[in-house]
Short mmCIF file of C-alpha atoms and ligand atoms in Angstrom, two decimals:
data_model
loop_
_atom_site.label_atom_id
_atom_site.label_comp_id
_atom_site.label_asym_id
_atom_site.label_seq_id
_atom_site.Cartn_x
_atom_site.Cartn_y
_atom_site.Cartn_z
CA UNK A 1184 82.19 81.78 107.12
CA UNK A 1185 85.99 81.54 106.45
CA UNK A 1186 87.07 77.80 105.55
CA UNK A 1187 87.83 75.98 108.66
CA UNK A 1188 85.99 77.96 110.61
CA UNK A 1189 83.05 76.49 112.79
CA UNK A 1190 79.42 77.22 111.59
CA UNK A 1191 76.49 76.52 114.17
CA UNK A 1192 73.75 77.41 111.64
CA UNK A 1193 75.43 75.48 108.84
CA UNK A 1194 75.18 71.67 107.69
CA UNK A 1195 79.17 71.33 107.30
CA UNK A 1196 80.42 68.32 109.15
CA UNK A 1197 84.10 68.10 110.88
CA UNK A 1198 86.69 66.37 109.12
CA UNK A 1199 89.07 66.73 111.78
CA UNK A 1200 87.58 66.44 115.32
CA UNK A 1201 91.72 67.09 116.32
CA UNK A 1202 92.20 70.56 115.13
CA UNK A 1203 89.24 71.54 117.34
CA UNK A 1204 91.39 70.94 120.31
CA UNK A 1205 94.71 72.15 118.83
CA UNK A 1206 92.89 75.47 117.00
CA UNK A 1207 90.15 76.58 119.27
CA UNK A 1208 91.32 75.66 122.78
CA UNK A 1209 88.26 72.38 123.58
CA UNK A 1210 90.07 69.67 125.54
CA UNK A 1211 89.93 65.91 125.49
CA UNK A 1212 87.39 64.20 127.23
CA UNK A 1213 88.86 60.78 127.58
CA UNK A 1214 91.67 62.07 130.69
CA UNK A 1215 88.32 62.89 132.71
CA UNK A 1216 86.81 59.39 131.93
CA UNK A 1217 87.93 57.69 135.00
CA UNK A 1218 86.08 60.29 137.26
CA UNK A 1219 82.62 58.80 135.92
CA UNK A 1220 81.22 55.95 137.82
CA UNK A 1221 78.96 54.85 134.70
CA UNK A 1222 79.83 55.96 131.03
CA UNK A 1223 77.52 56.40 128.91
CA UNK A 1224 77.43 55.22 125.34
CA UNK A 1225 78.74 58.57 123.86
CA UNK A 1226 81.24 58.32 126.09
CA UNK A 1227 82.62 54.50 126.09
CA UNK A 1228 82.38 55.03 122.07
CA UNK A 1229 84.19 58.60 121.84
CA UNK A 1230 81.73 60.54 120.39
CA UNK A 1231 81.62 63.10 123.48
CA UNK A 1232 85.34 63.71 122.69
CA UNK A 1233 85.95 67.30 123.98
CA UNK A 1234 85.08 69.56 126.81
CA UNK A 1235 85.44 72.69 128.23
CA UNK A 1236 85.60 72.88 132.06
CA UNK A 1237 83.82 69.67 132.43
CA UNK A 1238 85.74 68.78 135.75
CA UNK A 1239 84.14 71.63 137.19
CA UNK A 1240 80.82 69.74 136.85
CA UNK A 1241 82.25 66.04 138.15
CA UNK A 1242 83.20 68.26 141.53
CA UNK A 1243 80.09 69.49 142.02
CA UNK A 1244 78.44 65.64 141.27
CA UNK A 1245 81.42 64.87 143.73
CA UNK A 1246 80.35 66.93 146.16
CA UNK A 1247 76.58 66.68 146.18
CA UNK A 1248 76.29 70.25 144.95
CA UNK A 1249 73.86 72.03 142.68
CA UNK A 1250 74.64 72.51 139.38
CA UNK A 1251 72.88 72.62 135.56
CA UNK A 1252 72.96 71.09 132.33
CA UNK A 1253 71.08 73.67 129.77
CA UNK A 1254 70.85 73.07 125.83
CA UNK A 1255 67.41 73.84 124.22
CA UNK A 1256 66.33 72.86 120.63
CA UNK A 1257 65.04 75.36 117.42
CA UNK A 1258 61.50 74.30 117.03
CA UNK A 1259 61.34 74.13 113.35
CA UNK A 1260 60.92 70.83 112.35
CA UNK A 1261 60.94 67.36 113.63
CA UNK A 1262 63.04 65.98 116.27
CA UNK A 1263 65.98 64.21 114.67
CA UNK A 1264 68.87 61.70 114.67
CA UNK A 1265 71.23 64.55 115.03
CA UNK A 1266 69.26 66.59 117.88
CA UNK A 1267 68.57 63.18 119.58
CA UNK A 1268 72.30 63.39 120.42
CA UNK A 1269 71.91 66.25 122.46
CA UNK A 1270 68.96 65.03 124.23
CA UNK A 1271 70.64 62.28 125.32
CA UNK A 1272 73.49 63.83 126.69
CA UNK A 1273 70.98 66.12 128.52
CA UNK A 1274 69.35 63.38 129.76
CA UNK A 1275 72.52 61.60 130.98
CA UNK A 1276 74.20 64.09 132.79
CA UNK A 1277 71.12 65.38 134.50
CA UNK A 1278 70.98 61.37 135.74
CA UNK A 1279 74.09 61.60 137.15
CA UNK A 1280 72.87 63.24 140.20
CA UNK A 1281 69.98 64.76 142.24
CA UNK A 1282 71.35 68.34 142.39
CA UNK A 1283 71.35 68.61 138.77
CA UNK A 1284 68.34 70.51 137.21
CA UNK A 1285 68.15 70.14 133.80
CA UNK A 1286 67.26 73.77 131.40
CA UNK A 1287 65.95 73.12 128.12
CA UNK A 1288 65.17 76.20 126.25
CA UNK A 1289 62.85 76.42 122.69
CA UNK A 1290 64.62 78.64 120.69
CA UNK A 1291 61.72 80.14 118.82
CA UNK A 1292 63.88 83.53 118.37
CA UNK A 1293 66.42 81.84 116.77
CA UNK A 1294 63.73 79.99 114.69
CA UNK A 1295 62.29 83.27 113.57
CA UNK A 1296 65.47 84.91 112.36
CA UNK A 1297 67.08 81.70 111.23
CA UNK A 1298 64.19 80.54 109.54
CA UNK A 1299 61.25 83.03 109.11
CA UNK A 1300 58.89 80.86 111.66
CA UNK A 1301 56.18 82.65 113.76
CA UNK A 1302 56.11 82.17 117.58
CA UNK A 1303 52.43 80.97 116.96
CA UNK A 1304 53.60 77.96 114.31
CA UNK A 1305 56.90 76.81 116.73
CA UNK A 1306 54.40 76.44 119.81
CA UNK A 1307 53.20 73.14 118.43
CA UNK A 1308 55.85 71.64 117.47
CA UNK A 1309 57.64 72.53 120.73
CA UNK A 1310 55.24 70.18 122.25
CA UNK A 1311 56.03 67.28 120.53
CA UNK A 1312 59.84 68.37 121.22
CA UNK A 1313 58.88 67.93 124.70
CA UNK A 1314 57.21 64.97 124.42
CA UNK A 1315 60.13 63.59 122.39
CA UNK A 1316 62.55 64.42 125.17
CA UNK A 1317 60.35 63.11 128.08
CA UNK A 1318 59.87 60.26 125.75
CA UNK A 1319 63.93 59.52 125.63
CA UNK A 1320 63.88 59.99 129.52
CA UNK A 1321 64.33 63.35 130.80
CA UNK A 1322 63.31 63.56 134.81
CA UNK A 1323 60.71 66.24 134.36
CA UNK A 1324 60.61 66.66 138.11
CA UNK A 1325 64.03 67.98 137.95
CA UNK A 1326 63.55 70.06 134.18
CA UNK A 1327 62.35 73.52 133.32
CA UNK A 1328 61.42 74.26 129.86
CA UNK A 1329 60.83 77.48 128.41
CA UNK A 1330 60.13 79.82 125.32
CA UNK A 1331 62.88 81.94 125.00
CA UNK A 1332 60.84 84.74 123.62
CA UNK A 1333 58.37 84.27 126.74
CA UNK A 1334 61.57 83.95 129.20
CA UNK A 1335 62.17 87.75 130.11
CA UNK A 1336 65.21 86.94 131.57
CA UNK A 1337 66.59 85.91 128.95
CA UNK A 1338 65.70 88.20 126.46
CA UNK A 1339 66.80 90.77 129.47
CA UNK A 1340 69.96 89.09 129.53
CA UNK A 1341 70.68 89.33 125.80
CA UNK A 1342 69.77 93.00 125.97
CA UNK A 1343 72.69 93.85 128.59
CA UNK A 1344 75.23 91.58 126.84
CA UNK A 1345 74.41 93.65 123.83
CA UNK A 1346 76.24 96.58 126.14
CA UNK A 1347 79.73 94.23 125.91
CA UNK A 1348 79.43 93.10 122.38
CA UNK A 1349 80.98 95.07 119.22
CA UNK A 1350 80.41 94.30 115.72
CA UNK A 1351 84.11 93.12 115.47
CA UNK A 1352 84.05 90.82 118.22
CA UNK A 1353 80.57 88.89 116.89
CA UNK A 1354 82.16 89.42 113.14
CA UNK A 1355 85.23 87.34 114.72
CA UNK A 1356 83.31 84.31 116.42
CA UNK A 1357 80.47 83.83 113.66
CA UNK A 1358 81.56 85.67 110.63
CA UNK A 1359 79.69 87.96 108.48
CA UNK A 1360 75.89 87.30 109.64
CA UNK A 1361 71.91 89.51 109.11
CA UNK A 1362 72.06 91.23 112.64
CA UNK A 1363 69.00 89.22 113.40
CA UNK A 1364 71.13 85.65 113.67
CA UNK A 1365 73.72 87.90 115.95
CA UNK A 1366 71.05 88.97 118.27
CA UNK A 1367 69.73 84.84 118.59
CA UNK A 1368 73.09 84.54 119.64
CA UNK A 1369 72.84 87.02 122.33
CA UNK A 1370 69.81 85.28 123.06
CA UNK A 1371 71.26 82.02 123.05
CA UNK A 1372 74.28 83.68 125.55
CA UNK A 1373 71.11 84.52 127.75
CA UNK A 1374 69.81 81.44 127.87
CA UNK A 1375 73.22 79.56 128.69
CA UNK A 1376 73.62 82.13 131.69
CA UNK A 1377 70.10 81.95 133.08
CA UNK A 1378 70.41 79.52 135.84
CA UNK A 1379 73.01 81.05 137.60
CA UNK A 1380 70.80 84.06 138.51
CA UNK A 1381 70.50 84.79 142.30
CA UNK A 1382 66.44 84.23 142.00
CA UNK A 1383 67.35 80.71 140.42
CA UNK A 1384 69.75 79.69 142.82
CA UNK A 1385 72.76 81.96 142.24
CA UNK A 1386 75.96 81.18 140.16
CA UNK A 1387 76.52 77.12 139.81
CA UNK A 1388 78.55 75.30 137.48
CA UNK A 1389 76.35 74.64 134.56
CA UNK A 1390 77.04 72.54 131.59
CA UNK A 1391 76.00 73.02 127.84
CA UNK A 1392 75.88 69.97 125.60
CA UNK A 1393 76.52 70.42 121.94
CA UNK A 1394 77.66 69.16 118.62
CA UNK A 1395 80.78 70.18 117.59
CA UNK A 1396 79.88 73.36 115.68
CA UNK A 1397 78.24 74.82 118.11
CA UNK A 1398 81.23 76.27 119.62
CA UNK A 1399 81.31 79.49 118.90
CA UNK A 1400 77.89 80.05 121.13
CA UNK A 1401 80.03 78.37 124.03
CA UNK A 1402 82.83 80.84 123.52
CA UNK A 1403 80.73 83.76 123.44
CA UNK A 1404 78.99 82.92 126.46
CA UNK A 1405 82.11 81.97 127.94
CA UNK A 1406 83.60 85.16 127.35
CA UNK A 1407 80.32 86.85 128.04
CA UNK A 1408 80.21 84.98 131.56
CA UNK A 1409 83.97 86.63 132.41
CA UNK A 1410 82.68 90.20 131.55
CA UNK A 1411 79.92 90.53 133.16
CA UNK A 1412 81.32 88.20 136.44
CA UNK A 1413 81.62 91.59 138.83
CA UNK A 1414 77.97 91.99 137.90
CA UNK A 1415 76.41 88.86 138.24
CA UNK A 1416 79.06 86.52 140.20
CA UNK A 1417 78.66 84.16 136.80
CA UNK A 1418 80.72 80.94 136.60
CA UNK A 1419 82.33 80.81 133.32
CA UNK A 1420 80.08 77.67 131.87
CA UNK A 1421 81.62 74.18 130.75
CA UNK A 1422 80.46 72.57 127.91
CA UNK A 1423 80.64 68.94 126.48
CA UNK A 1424 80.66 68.50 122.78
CA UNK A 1425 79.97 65.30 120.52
CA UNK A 1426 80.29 64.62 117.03
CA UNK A 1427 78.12 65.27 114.44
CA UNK A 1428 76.59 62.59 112.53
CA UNK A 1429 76.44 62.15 109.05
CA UNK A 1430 73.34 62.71 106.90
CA UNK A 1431 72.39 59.48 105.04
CA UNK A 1432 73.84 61.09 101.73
CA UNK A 1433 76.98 61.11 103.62
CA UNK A 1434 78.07 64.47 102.75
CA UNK A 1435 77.01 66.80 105.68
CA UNK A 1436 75.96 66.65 109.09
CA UNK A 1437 72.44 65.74 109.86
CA UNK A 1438 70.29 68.53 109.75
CA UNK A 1439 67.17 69.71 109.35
CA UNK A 1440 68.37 71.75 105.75
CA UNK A 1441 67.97 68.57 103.61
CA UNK A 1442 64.73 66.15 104.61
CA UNK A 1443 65.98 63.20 101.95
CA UNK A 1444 68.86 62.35 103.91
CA UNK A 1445 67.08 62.90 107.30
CA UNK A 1446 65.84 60.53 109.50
CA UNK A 1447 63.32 62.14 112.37
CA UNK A 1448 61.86 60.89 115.64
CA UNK A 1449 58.24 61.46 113.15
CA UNK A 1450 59.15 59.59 110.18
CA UNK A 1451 57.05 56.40 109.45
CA UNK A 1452 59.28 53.17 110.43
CA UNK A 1453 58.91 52.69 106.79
CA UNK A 1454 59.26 55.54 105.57
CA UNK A 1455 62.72 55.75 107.44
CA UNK A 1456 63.41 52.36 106.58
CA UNK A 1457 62.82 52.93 103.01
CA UNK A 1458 65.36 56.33 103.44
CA UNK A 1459 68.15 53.72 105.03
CA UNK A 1460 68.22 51.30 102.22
CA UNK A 1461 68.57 53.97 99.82
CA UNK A 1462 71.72 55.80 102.31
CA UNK A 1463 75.51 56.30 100.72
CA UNK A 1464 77.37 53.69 102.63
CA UNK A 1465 81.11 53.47 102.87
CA UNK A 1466 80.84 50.03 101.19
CA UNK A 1467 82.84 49.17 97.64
CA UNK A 1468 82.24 49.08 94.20
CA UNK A 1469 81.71 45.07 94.30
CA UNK A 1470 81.40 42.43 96.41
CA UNK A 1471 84.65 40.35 95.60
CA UNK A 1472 86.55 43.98 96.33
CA UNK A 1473 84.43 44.86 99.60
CA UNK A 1474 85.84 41.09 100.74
CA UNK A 1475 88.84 41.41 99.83
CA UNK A 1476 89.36 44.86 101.52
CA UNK A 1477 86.58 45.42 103.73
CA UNK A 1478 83.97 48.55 104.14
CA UNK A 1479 84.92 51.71 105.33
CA UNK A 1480 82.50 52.21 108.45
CA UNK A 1481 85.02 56.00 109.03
CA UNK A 1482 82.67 57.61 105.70
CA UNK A 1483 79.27 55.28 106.18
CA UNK A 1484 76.11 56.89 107.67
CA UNK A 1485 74.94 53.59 108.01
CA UNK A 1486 78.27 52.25 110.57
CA UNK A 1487 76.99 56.07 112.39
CA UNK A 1488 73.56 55.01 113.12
CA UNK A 1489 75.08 52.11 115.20
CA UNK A 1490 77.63 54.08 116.54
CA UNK A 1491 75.44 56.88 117.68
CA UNK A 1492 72.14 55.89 119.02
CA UNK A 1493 70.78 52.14 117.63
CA UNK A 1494 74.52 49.43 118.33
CA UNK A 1495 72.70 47.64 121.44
CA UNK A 1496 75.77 47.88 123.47
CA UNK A 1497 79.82 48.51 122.74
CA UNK A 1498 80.18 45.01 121.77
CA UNK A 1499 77.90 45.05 119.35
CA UNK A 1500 79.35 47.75 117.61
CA UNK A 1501 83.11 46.09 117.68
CA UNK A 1502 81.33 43.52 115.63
CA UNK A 1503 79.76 45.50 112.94
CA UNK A 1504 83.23 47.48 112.87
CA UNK A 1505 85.04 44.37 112.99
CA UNK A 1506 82.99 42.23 110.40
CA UNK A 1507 82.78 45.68 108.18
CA UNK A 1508 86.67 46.42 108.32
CA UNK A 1509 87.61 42.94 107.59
CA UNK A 1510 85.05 41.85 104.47
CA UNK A 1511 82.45 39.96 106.30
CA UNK A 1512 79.72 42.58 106.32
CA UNK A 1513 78.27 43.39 103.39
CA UNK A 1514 76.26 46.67 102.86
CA UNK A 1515 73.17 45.10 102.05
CA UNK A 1516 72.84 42.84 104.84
CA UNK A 1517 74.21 45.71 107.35
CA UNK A 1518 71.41 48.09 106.13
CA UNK A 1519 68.60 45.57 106.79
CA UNK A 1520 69.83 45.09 110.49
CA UNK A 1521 69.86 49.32 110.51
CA UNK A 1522 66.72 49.40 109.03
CA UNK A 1523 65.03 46.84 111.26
CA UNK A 1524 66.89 48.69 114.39
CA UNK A 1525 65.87 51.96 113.57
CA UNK A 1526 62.13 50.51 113.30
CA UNK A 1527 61.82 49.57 116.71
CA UNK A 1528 63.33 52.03 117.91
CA UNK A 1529 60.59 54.29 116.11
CA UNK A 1530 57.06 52.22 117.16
CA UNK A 1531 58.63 52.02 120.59
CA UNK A 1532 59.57 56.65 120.49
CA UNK A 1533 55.98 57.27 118.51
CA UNK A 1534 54.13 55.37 121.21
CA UNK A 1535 55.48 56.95 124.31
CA UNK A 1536 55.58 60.30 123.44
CA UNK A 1537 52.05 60.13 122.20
CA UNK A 1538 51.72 59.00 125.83
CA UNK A 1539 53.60 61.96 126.98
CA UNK A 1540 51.87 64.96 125.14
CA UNK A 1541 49.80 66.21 127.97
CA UNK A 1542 52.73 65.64 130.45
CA UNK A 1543 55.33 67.70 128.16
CA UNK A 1544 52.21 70.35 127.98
CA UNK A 1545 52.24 70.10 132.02
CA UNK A 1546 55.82 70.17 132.09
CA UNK A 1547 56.05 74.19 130.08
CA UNK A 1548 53.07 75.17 132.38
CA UNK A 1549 54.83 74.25 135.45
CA UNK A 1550 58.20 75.67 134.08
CA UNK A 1551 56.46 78.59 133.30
CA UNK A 1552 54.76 78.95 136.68
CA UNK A 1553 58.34 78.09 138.47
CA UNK A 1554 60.38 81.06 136.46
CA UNK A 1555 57.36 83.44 137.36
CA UNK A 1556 57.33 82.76 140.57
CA UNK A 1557 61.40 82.63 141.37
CA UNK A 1558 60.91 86.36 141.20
CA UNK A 1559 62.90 88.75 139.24
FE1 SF4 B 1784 78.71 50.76 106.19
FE2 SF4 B 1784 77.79 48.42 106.98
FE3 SF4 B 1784 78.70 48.74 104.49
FE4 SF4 B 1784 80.36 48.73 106.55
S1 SF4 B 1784 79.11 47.02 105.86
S2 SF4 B 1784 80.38 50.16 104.85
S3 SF4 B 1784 79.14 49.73 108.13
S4 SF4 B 1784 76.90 49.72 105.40
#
């Protein structure tokens, strides 16, 4: 990838969430803000800052009209901090009304050419990725989850995009890539289109949550969606996108490419508590200089776990800002509330998706039995 360019199968983070909306046409969230009747936390703390089309989605709640919210996860590993973000933006905007039907694909293609993982090995885990998501509170009555490599619309889709797409044009959005990441992106452009065929309703707005980096799949379904429009009547989709948190070494993004600095829905509370105490915070050298000037909560993985899923509510996370900025806080002390945070949080996730394994199993079945019976 060029520098400064976006990489959705990289663990870069963004320095500056700014340019995105200056250099690659995403728009502000915070103007739509007053359309929501509840924010959520991602929201009220600015880490959903951009969108694409999103008021296309608030008419639709508006008007009591159908509409989607599709993401999916790569099954090839545990369900983490990072991922958790866009489950619960799934989760959230398929809440915000009854007409909303939430897609959640498994991207085993794009776990096979991304990393080298058989359809047969991904099928377990995708289970407990179901069972994660139904654990964090997805409506299964109002979800369909699917294999990509078992949807054949999808993969039908990807195949008749391939018609549009030159070398050039994929070169442009994702760089130089093996042809087999390209054609997961194809998939992926399948996937994001899918609900808007006539057997699944027929075009609706339908909105794609994703970090930051995952842009360049948005703009080639986007583009994608206004080629083939004659065709298929598509709605060119919107998208929301967060920020990406940091890894506890505080150099990347979370991701799955380095465990150490990873904390999963499947780590042992203290195994994960263990990893927090040991995280790069953005603390100083000594204590007299961290009172004297404060922390710096804008580099510290630990100030992001608050921020992003485990600050109880806004105020408590103007306090930890507040008593980090100005001295009070000191790393140690801060990391043992994390750590003690993130614990519950994991006895409480472990226990109810055990609880949910044979309902996420139910859940693919019945998604599978839906898409074969919509009719093709
Ligand atoms: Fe990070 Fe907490 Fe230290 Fe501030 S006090 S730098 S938020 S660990």
């Amino acid at each position: 990838m060029g520098k400064g360019e976006l990489d959705p199968w990289g663990s870069d983070t963004v320095k500056d969430y700014s340019r995105l909306l200056s250099e690659f046409g995403i728009e502000p969230v915070a103007p739509l803000l007053p359309r929501f009747k509840k924010l959520s936390p991602h929201l009220s703390r600015g880490i959903d800052f951009g969108q694409r089309d999103l008021s296309r989605v608030l008419d639709a709640i508006d008007g009591n009209k159908p509409y989607a919210v599709m993401s999916g996860i790569k099954p090839s590993g545990d369900y983490h901090l990072g991922t958790k973000m866009t489950a619960d933006d799934i989760i959230y905007f398929q809440s915000l009304s009854k007409r909303a039907t939430a897609y959640y694909s498994i991207a085993d293609v794009e776990a096979y050419s991304d990393n080298g993982l058989s359809f047969r090995e991904t099928e377990k885990t995708a289970v407990r990725h179901v069972a994660d998501i139904l654990a964090l509170g997805l409506d299964p009555d109002r979800a369909v989850v699917y294999f990509q490599s078992q949807e054949i619309r999808v993969m039908r889709l990807s195949s008749i995009f391939s018609r549009a797409v030159t070398m050039n044009m994929l070169k442009a959005i994702y760089g130089e890539r093996p042809i087999g990441l390209y054609m997961a992106a194809l998939v992926q452009a399948g996937d994001i289109l899918m609900p808007q065929l006539q057997e699944l309703g027929g075009p609706k707005p339908v909105l794609v949550p994703v970090g930051a980096d995952q842009d360049p799949h948005i703009r080639l379904a986007r583009d994608l969606a206004a080629r083939y429009h004659d065709e298929f009547g598509f709605i060119s989709p919107s998208a929301v996108y967060h920020k990406l948190m940091l890894s506890l070494a505080g150099d990347a993004k979370m991701s799955k490419r380095s465990e150490t600095t990873l904390l999963t829905l499947s780590d042992t509370p203290s195994a994960a508590s263990k990893k927090i105490l040991s995280a790069f915070t953005g603390g100083r050298d000594t204590v007299e200089e961290q009172r004297e000037k404060g922390g710096r909560p804008e580099i510290c993985p630990v100030y992001d776990l608050y921020r992003f899923h485990f600050a109880h509510d806004d105020e408590h996370l103007q306090r930890v800002f507040h008593e980090c900025t100005k001295g009070i806080r000191l790393c140690g002390d801060c990391k043992q509330e994390a750590a003690s945070l993130v614990k519950s949080f994991l006895v409480d996730q472990q226990k109810r998706r055990e609880a949910m394994t044979s309902d996420a199993k139910e859940l693919l079945a019945r998604s599978a039995k839906h898409l074969a019976s919509a009719g093709r």
